[in-house]
XYZ file of N, CA, C and O in Angstrom:
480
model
N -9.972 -16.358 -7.540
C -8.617 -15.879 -7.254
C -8.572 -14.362 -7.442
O -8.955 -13.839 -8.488
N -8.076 -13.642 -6.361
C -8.273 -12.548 -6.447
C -6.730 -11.824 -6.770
O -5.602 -11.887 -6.281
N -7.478 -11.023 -8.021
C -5.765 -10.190 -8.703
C -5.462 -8.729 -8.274
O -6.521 -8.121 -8.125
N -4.343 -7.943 -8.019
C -4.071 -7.012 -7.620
C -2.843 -6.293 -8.763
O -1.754 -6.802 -9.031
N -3.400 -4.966 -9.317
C -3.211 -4.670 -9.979
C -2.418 -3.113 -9.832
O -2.972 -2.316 -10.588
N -1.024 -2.342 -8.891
C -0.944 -1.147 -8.669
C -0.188 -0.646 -9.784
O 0.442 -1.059 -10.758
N -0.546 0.493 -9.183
C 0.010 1.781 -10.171
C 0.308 2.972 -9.752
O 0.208 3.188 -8.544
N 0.728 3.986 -10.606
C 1.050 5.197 -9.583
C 2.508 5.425 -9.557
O 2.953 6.539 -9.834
N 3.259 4.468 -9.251
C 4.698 4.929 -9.361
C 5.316 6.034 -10.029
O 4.938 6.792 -10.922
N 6.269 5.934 -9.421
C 7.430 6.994 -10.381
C 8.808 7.639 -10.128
O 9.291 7.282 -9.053
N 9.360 8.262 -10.646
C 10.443 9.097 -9.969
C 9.963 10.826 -9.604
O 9.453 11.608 -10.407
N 10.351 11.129 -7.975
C 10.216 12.180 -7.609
C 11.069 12.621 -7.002
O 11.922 11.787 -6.701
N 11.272 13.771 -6.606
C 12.434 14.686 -5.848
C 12.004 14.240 -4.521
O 10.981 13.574 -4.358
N 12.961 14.689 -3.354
C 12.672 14.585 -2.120
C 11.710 15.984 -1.301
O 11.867 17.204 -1.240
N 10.973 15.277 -0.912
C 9.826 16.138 -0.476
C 8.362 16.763 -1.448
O 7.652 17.759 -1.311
N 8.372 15.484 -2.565
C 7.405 15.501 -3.323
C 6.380 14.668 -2.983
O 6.531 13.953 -1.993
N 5.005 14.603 -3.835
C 4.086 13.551 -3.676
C 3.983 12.463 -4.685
O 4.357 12.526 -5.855
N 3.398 11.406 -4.048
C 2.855 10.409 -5.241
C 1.477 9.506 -4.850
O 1.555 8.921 -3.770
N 0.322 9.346 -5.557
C -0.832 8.636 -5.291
C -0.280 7.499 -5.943
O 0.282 7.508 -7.038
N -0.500 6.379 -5.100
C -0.100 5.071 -5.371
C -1.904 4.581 -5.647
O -2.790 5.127 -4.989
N -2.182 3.616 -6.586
C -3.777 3.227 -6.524
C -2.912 1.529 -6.890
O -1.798 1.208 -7.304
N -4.226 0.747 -6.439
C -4.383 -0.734 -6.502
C -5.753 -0.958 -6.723
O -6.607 -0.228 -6.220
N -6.096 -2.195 -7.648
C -7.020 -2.152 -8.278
C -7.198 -3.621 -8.096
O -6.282 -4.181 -8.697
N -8.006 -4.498 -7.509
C -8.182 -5.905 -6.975
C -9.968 -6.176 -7.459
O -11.051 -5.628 -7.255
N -9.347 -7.564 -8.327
C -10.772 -7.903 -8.830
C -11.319 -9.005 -7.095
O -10.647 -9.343 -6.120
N -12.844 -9.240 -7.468
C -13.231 -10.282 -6.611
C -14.271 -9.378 -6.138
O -14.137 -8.155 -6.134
N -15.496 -10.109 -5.667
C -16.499 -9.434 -4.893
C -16.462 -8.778 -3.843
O -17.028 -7.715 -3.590
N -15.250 -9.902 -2.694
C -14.923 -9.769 -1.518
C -14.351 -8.392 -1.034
O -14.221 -7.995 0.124
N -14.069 -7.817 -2.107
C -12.851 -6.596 -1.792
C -13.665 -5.643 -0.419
O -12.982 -5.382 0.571
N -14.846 -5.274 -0.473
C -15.365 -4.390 0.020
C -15.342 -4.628 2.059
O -15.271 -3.882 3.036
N -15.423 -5.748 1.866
C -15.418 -6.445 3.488
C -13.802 -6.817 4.023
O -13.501 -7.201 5.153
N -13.078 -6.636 3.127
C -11.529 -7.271 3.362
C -10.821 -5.961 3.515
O -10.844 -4.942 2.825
N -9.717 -6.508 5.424
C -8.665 -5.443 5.245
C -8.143 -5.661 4.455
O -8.040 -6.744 3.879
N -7.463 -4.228 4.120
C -6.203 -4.310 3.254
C -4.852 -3.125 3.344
O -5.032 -1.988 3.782
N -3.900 -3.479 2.995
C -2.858 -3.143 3.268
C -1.997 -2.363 2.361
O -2.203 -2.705 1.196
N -1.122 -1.453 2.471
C 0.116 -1.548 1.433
C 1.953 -1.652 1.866
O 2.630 -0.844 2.502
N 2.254 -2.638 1.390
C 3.513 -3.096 1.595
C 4.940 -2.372 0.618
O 4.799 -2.166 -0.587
N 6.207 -2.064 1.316
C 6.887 -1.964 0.115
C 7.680 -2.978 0.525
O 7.463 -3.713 1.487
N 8.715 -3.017 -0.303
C 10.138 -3.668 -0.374
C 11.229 -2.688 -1.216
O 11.199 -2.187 -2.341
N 11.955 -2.671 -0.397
C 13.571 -1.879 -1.083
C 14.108 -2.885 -1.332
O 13.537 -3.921 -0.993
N 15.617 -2.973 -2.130
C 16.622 -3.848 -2.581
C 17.438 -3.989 -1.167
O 18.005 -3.195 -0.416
N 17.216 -5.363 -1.184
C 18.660 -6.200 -0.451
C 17.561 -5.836 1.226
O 18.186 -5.612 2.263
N 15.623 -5.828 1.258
C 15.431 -5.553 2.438
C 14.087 -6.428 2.540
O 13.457 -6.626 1.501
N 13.599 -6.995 3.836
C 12.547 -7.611 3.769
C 11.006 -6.893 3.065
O 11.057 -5.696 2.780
N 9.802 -7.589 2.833
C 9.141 -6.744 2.176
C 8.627 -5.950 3.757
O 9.281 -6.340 4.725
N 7.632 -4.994 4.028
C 7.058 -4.833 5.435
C 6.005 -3.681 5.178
O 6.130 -2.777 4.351
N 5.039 -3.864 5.965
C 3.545 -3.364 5.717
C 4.074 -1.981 5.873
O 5.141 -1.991 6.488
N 3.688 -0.830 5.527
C 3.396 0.773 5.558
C 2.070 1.189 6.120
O 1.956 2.054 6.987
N 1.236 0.636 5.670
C -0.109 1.190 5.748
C -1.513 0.024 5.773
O -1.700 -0.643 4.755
N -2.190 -0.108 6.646
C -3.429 -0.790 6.714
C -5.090 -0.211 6.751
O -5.358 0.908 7.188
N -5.567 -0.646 6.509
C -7.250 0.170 6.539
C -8.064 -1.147 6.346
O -7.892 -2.000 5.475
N -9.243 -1.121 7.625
C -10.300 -1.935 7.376
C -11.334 -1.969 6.350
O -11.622 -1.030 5.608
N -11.796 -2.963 6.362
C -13.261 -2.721 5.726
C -13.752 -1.543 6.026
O -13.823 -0.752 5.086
N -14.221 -1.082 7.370
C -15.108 -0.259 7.449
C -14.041 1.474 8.005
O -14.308 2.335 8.843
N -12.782 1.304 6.990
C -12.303 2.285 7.355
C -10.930 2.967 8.170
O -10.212 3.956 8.023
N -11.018 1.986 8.971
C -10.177 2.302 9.780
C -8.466 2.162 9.767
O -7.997 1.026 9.831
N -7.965 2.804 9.722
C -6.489 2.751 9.780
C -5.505 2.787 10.763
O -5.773 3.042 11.937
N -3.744 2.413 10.130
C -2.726 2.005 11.079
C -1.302 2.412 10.113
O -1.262 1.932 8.980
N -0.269 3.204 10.530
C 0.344 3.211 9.696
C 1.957 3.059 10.427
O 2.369 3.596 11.455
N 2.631 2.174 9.536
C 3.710 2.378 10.293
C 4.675 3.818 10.902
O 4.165 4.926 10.738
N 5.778 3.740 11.451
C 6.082 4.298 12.142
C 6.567 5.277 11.368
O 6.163 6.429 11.527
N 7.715 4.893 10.203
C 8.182 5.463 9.111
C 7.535 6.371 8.560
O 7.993 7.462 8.218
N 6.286 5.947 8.416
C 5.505 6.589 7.661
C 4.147 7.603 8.002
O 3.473 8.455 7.424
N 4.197 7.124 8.937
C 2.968 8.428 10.141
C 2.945 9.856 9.682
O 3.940 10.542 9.446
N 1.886 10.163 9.600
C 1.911 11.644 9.283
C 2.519 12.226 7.855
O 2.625 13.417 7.561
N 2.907 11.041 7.008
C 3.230 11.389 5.426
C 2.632 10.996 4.700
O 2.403 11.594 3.648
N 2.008 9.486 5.079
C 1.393 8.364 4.062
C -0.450 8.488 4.575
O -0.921 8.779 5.675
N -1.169 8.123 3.229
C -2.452 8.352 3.829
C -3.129 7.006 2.866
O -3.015 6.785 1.661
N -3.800 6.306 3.851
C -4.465 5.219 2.773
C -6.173 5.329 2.845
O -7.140 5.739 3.488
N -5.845 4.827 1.994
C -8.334 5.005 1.345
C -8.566 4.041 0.502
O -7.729 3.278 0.019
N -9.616 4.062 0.328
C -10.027 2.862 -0.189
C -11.180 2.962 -1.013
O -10.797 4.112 -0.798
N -12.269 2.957 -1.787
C -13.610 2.954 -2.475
C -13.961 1.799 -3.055
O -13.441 1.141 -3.956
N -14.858 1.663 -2.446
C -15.154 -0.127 -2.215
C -16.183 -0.301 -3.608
O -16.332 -1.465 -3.978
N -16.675 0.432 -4.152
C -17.575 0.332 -5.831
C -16.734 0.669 -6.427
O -17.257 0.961 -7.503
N -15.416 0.906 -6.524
C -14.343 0.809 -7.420
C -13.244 -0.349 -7.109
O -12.281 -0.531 -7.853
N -13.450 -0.998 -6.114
C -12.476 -2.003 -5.524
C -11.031 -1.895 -5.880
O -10.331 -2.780 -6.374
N -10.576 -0.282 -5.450
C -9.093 -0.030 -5.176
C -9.216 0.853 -3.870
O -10.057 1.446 -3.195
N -7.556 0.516 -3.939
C -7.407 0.991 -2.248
C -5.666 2.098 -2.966
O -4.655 1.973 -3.656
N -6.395 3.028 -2.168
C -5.157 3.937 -2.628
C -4.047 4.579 -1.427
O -4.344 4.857 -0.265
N -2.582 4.731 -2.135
C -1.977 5.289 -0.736
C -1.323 6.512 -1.421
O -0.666 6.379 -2.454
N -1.584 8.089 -0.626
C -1.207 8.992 -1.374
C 0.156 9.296 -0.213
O 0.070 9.010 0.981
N 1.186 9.823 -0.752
C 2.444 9.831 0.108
C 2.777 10.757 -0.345
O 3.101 10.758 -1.533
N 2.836 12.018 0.491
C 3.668 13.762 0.759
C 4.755 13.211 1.345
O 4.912 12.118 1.888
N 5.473 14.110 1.161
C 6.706 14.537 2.025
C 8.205 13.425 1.600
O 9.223 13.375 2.290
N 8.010 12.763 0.534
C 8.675 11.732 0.368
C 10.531 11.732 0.555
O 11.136 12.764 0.266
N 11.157 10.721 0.959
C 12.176 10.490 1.448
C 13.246 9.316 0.071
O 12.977 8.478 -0.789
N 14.359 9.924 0.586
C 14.844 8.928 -0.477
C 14.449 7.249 0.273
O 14.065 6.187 -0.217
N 14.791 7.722 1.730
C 14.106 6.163 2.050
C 13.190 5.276 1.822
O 13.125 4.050 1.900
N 12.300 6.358 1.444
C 11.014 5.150 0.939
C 11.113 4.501 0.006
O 10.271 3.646 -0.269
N 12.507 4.811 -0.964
C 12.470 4.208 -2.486
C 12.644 2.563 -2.170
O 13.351 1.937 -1.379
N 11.551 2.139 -3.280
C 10.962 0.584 -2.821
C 9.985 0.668 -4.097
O 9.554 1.616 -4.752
N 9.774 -1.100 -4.191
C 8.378 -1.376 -5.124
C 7.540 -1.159 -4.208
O 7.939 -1.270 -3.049
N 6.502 -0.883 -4.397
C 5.030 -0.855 -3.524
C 3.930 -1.902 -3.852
O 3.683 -2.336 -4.977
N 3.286 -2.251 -2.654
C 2.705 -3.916 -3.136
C 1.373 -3.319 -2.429
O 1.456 -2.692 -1.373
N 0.014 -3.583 -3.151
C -0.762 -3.745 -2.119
C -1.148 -5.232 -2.041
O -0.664 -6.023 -2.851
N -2.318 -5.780 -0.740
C -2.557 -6.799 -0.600
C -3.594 -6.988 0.083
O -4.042 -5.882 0.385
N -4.732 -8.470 0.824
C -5.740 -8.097 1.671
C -4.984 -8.911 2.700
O -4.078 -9.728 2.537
N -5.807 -8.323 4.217
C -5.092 -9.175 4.978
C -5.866 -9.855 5.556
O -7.042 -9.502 5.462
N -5.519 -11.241 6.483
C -6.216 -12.297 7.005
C -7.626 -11.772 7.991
O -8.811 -12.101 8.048
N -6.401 -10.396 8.971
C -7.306 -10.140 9.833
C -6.531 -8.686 9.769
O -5.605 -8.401 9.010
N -7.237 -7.715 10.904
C -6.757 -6.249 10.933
C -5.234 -6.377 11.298
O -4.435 -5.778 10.579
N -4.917 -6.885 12.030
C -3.828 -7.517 13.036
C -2.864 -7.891 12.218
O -1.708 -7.512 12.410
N -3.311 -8.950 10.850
C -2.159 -9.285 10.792
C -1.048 -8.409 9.310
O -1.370 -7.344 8.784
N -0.001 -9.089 9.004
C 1.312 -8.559 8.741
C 1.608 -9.305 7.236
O 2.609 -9.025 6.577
N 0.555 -10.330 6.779
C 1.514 -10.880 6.046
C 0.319 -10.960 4.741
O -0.818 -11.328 5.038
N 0.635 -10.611 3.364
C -0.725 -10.635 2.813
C -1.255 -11.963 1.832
O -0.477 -12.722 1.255
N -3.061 -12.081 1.771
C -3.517 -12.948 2.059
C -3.895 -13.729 0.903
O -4.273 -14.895 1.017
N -3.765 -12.860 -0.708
C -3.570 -13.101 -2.220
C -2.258 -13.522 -2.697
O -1.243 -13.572 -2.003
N -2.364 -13.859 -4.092
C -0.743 -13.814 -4.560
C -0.617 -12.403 -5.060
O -1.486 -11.822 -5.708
N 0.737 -11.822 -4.641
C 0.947 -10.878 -5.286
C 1.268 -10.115 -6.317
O 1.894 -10.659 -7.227
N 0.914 -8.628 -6.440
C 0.641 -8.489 -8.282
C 2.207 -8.241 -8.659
O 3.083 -8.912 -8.114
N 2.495 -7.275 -9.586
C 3.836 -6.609 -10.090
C 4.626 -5.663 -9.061
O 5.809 -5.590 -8.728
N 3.371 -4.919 -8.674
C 4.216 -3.909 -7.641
C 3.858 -2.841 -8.373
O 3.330 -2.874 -9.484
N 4.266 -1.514 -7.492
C 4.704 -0.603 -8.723
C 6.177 0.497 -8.049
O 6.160 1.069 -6.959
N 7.097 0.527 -8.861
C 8.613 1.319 -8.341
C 8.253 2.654 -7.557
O 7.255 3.227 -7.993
N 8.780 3.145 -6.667
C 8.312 4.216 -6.158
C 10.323 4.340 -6.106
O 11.117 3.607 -5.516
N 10.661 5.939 -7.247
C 12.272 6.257 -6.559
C 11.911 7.501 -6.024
O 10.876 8.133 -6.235
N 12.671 7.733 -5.455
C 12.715 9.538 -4.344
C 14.100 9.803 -4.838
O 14.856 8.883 -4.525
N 14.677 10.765 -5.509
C 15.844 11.310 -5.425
C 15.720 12.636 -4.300
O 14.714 13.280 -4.005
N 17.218 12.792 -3.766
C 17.869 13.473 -3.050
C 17.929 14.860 -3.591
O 18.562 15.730 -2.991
């Protein structure tokens, strides 16, 4: 059973940064996409950011050109560093692995999260 462990959160001003890291035990990590999800209050949860195994990335629309995800596969965390931040983004942040590159919905149980606020 594979556990997911983020961190990183915090409170920041608008137009600050924050490195979000996730930390997932299991062998598998290195070959598995993976993702990072948030959720705001009173909103569905929904992916931000994806990266393959071997790299490759997808980021939502929201978030293009602010959010950056990575990964280091002999440390088996996957990190998302986010400039430019918005009060909108304020949300828990989830990471997760996914089934396939494609898909949307993630493929562990999920960990705590970690709070991400943006003040105005």
């Amino acid at each position: 059973q594979v556990q997911l462990v983020e961190s990183g959160g915090g409170l920041v001003q608008a137009g600050g940064s924050l490195r979000l890291s996730c930390a997932a035990s299991g062998s598998m990590f290195s070959i598995n996409h993976m993702a990072w999800f948030r959720q705001a209050p009173g909103k569905q949860r929904e992916l931000v950011a994806r990266i393959s195994g071997g790299g490759r990335t997808n980021y939502a629309d929201s978030v293009k050109g602010r959010f950056t995800i990575s990964r280091h596969n002999a440390k088996n965390t996957v990190y998302l560093q986010m400039n430019s931040l918005k009060p909108e983004d304020t949300a828990v942040y989830y990471c997760n692995g996914l089934l396939s590159y494609s898909s949307d919905s993630g493929l562990w149980p999920w960990g705590q999260g970690t709070q991400v606020t943006v003040s105005s």
